[in-house]
Short mmCIF file of C-alpha atoms and ligand atoms in Angstrom, two decimals:
data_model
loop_
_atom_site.label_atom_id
_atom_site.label_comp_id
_atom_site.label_asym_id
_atom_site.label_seq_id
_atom_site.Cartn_x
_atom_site.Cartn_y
_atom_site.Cartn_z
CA UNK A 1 -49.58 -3.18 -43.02
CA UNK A 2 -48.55 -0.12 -40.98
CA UNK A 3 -46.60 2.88 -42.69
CA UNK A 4 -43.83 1.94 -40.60
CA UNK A 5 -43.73 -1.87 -41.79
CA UNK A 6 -44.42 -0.72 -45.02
CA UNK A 7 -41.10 1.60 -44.82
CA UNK A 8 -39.13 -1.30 -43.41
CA UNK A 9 -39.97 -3.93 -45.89
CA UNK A 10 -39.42 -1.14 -48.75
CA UNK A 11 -35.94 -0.68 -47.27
CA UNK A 12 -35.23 -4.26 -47.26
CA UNK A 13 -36.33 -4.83 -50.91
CA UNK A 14 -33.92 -1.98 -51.72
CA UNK A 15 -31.23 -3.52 -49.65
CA UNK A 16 -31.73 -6.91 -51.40
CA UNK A 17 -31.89 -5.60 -54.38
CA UNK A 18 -28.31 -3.99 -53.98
CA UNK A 19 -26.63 -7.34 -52.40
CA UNK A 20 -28.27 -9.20 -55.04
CA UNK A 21 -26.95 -6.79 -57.95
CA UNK A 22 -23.22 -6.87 -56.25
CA UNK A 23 -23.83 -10.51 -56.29
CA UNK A 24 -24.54 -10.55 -60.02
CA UNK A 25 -21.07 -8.85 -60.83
CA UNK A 26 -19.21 -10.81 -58.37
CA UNK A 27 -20.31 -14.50 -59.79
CA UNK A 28 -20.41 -13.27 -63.23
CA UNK A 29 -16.29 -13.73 -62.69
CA UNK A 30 -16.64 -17.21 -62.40
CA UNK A 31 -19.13 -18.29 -64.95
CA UNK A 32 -22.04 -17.84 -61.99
CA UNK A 33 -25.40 -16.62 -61.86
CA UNK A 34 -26.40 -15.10 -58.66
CA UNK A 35 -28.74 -18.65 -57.53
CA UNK A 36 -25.75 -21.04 -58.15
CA UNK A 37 -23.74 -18.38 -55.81
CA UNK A 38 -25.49 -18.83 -53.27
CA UNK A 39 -26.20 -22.88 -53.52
CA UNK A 40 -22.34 -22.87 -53.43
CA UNK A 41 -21.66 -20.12 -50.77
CA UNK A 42 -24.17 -22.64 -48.61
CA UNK A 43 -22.87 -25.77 -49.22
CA UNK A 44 -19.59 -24.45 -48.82
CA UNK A 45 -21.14 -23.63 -45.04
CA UNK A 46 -21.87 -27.42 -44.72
CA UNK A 47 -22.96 -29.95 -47.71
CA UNK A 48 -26.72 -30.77 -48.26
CA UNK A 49 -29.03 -32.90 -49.91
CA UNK A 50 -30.39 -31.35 -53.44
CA UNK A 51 -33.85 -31.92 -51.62
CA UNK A 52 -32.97 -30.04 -48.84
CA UNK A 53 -31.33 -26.85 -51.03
CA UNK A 54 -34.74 -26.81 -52.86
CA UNK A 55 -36.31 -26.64 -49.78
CA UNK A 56 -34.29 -24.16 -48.22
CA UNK A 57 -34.01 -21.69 -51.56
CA UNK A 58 -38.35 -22.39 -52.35
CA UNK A 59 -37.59 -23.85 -55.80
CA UNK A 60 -38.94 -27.38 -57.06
CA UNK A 61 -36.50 -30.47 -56.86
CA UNK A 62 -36.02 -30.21 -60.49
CA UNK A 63 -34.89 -27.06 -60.85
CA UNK A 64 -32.35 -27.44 -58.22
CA UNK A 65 -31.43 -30.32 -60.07
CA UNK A 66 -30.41 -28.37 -63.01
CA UNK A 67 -28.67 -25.55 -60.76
CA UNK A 68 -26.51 -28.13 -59.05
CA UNK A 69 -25.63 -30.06 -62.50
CA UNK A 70 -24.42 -26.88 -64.19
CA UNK A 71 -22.29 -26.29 -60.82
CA UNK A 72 -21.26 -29.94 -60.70
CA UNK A 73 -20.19 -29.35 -64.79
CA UNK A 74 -18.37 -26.19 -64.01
CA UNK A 75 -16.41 -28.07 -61.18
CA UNK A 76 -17.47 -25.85 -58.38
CA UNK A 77 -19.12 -28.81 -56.85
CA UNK A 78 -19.46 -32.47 -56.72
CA UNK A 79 -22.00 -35.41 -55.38
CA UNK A 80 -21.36 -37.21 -52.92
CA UNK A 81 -22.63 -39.63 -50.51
CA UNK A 82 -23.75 -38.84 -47.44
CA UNK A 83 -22.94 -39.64 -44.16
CA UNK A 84 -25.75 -40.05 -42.54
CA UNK A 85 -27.34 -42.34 -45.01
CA UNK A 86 -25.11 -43.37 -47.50
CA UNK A 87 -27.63 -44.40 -50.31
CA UNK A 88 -28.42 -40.99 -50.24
CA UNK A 89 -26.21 -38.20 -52.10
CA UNK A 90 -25.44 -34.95 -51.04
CA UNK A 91 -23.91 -31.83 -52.87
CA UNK A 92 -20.14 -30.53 -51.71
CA UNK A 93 -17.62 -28.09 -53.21
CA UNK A 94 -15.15 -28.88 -54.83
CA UNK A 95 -11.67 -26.93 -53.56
CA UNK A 96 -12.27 -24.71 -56.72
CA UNK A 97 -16.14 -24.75 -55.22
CA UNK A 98 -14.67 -23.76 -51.76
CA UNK A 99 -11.98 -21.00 -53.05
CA UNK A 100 -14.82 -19.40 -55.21
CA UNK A 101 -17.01 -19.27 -52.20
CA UNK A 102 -14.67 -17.92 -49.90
CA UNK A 103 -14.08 -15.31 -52.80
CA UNK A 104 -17.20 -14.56 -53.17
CA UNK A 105 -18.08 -14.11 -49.28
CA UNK A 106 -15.18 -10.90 -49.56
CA UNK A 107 -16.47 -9.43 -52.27
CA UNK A 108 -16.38 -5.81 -52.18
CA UNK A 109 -20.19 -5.07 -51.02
CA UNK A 110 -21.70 -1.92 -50.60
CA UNK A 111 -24.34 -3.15 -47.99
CA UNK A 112 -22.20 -5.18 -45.79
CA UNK A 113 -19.68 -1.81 -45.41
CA UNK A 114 -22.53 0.31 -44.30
CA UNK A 115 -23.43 -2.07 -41.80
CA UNK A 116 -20.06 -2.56 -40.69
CA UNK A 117 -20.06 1.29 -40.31
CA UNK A 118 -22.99 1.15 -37.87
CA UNK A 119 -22.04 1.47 -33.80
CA UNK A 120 -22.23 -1.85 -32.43
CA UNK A 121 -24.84 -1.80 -30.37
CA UNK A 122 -26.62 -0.94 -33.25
CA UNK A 123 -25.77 -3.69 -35.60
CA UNK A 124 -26.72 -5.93 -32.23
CA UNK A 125 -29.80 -4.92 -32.04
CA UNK A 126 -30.61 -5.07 -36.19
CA UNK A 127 -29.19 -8.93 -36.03
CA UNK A 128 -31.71 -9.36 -33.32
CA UNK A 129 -35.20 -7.97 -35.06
CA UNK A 130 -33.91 -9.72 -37.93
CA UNK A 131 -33.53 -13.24 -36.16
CA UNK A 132 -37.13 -12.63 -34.74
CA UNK A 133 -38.35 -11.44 -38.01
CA UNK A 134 -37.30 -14.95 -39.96
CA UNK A 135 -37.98 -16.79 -36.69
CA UNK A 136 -41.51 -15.65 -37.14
CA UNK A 137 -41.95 -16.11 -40.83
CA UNK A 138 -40.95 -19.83 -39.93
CA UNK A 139 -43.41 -20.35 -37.87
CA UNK A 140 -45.83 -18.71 -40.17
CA UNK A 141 -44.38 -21.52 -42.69
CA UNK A 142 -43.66 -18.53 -44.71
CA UNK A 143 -39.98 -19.43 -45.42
CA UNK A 144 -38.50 -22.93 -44.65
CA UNK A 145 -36.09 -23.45 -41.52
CA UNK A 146 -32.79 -22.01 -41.43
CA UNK A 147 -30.15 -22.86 -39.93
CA UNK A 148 -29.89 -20.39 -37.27
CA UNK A 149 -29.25 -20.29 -33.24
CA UNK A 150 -33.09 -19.77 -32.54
CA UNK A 151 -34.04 -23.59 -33.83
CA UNK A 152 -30.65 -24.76 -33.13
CA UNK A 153 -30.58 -27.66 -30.01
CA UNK A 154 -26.99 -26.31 -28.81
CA UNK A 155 -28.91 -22.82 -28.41
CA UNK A 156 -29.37 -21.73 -24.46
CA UNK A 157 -30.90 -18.32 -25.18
CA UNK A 158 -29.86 -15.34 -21.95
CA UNK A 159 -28.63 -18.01 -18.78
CA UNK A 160 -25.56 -15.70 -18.60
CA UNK A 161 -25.68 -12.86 -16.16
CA UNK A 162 -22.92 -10.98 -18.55
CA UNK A 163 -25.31 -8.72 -20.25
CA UNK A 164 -23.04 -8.28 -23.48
CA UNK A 165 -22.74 -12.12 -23.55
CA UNK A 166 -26.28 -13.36 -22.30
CA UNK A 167 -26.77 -16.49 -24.51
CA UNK A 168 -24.79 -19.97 -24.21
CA UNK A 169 -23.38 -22.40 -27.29
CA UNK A 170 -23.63 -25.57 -26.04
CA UNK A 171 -21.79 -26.87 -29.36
CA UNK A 172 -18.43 -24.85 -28.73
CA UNK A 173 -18.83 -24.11 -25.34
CA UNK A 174 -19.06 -20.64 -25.30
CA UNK A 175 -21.01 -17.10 -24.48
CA UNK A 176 -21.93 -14.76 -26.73
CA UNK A 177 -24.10 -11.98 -28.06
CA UNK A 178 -26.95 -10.56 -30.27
CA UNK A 179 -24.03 -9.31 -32.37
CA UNK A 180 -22.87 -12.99 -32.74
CA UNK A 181 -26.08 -14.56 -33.30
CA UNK A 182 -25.93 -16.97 -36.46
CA UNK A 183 -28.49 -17.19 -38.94
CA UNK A 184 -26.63 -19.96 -41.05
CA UNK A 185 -24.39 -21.91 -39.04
CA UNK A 186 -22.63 -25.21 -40.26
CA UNK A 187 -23.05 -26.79 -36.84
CA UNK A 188 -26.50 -26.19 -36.88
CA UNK A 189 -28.37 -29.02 -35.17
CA UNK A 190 -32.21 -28.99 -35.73
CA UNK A 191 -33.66 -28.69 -32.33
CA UNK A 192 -37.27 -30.82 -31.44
CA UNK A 193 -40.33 -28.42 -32.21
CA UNK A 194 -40.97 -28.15 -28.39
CA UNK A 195 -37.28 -27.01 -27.23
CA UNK A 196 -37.14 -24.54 -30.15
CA UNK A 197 -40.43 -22.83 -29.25
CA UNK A 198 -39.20 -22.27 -25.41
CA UNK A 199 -36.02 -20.68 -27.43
CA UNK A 200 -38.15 -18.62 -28.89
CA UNK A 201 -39.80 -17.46 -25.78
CA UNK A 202 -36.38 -17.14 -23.51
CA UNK A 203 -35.22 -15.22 -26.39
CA UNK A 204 -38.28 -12.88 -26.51
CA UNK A 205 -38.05 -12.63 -22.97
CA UNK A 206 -35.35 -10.47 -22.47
S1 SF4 B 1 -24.09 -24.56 -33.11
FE1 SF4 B 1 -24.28 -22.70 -34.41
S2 SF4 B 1 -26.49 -22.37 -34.65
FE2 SF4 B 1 -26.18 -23.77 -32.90
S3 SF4 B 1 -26.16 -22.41 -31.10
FE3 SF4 B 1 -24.02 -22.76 -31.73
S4 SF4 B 1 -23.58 -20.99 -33.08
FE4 SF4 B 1 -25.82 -21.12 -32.91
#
């Protein structure tokens, strides 16, 4: 690893480490530990199967079983059937689930005020490397699959001349920017490998 990669993962860690401490003190208010946080904070986003929040959080089936029955006894979530296959189940807040997420989403946080204090362009251009960064430790199978614009289907990556506005939602209709590029997004539709790979590419590109 270069010194500079070395430098940037070192800042990361201590920027994790700070969100993650904030997050601590912020869930301790209701009764949470900072993992059931953020199970709730995402299925707040958009319920999921238990499978898939193992998946997405690297942690075996049964121990997201246990994190989702202690948030299921607390009342911050429920399960429910899904959908999309209704012999399956899938876990879903609860309103008390829902107003503790949204609390916890505007919790004072030191790291989310410094980047809001960053010029824009800046805080573009940091969103960017850091969709490429998790883009590429996907395909490295380093980290599972987010739900993010890069492997999203309603993603059409810089086919707008409006250079502050390149990139096309197909989902809502609409242009927008680096700045606005989502890295967990509730109408996330998994996009085939093929598709998400030119993405990647048209993305790169520019
Ligand atoms: S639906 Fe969400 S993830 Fe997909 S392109 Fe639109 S904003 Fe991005």
């Amino acid at each position: 690893m270069s010194g500079q990669a070395d430098q940037i993962a070192f800042a990361l860690d201590r920027l994790s480490a700070l969100r993650r401490a904030g997050r601590w003190r912020a869930g301790a208010d209701f009764g949470l530990n900072p993992t059931q946080g953020e199970i709730l904070s995402r299925i707040a986003v958009r319920p999921e199967r238990a499978a898939e929040l193992a998946a997405h959080f690297g942690v075996t089936p049964a121990s997201m079983s246990d994190s989702v029955s202690s948030l299921v006894a607390k009342g911050f979530a429920a399960r429910e059937p899904d959908p999309a296959d209704r012999r399956a189940q899938r876990v879903a807040p609860s309103a008390k689930g829902r107003e503790a997420a949204r609390q916890l989403a505007t919790a004072p946080d030191a790291v989310t005020a410094a980047i809001h204090a960053l010029p824009g362009r800046d805080r573009a251009a940091l969103l960017a490397a850091l969709v490429r960064l998790i883009r590429g430790l996907q395909e490295a199978r380093a980290i599972p699959v987010q739900r993010m614009c890069l492997t999203c289907r309603h993603f059409r990556p810089n086919v707008h001349d409006d250079a502050a506005r390149p990139h096309h939602c197909a989902f809502v209709g609409v242009a927008f920017g680096d700045a606005d590029l989502r890295l967990d997004c509730g109408d996330h539709e998994p996009a085939p490998a093929g598709e998400a790979a030119a993405n990647r590419r048209r993305f790169d590109a520019a």
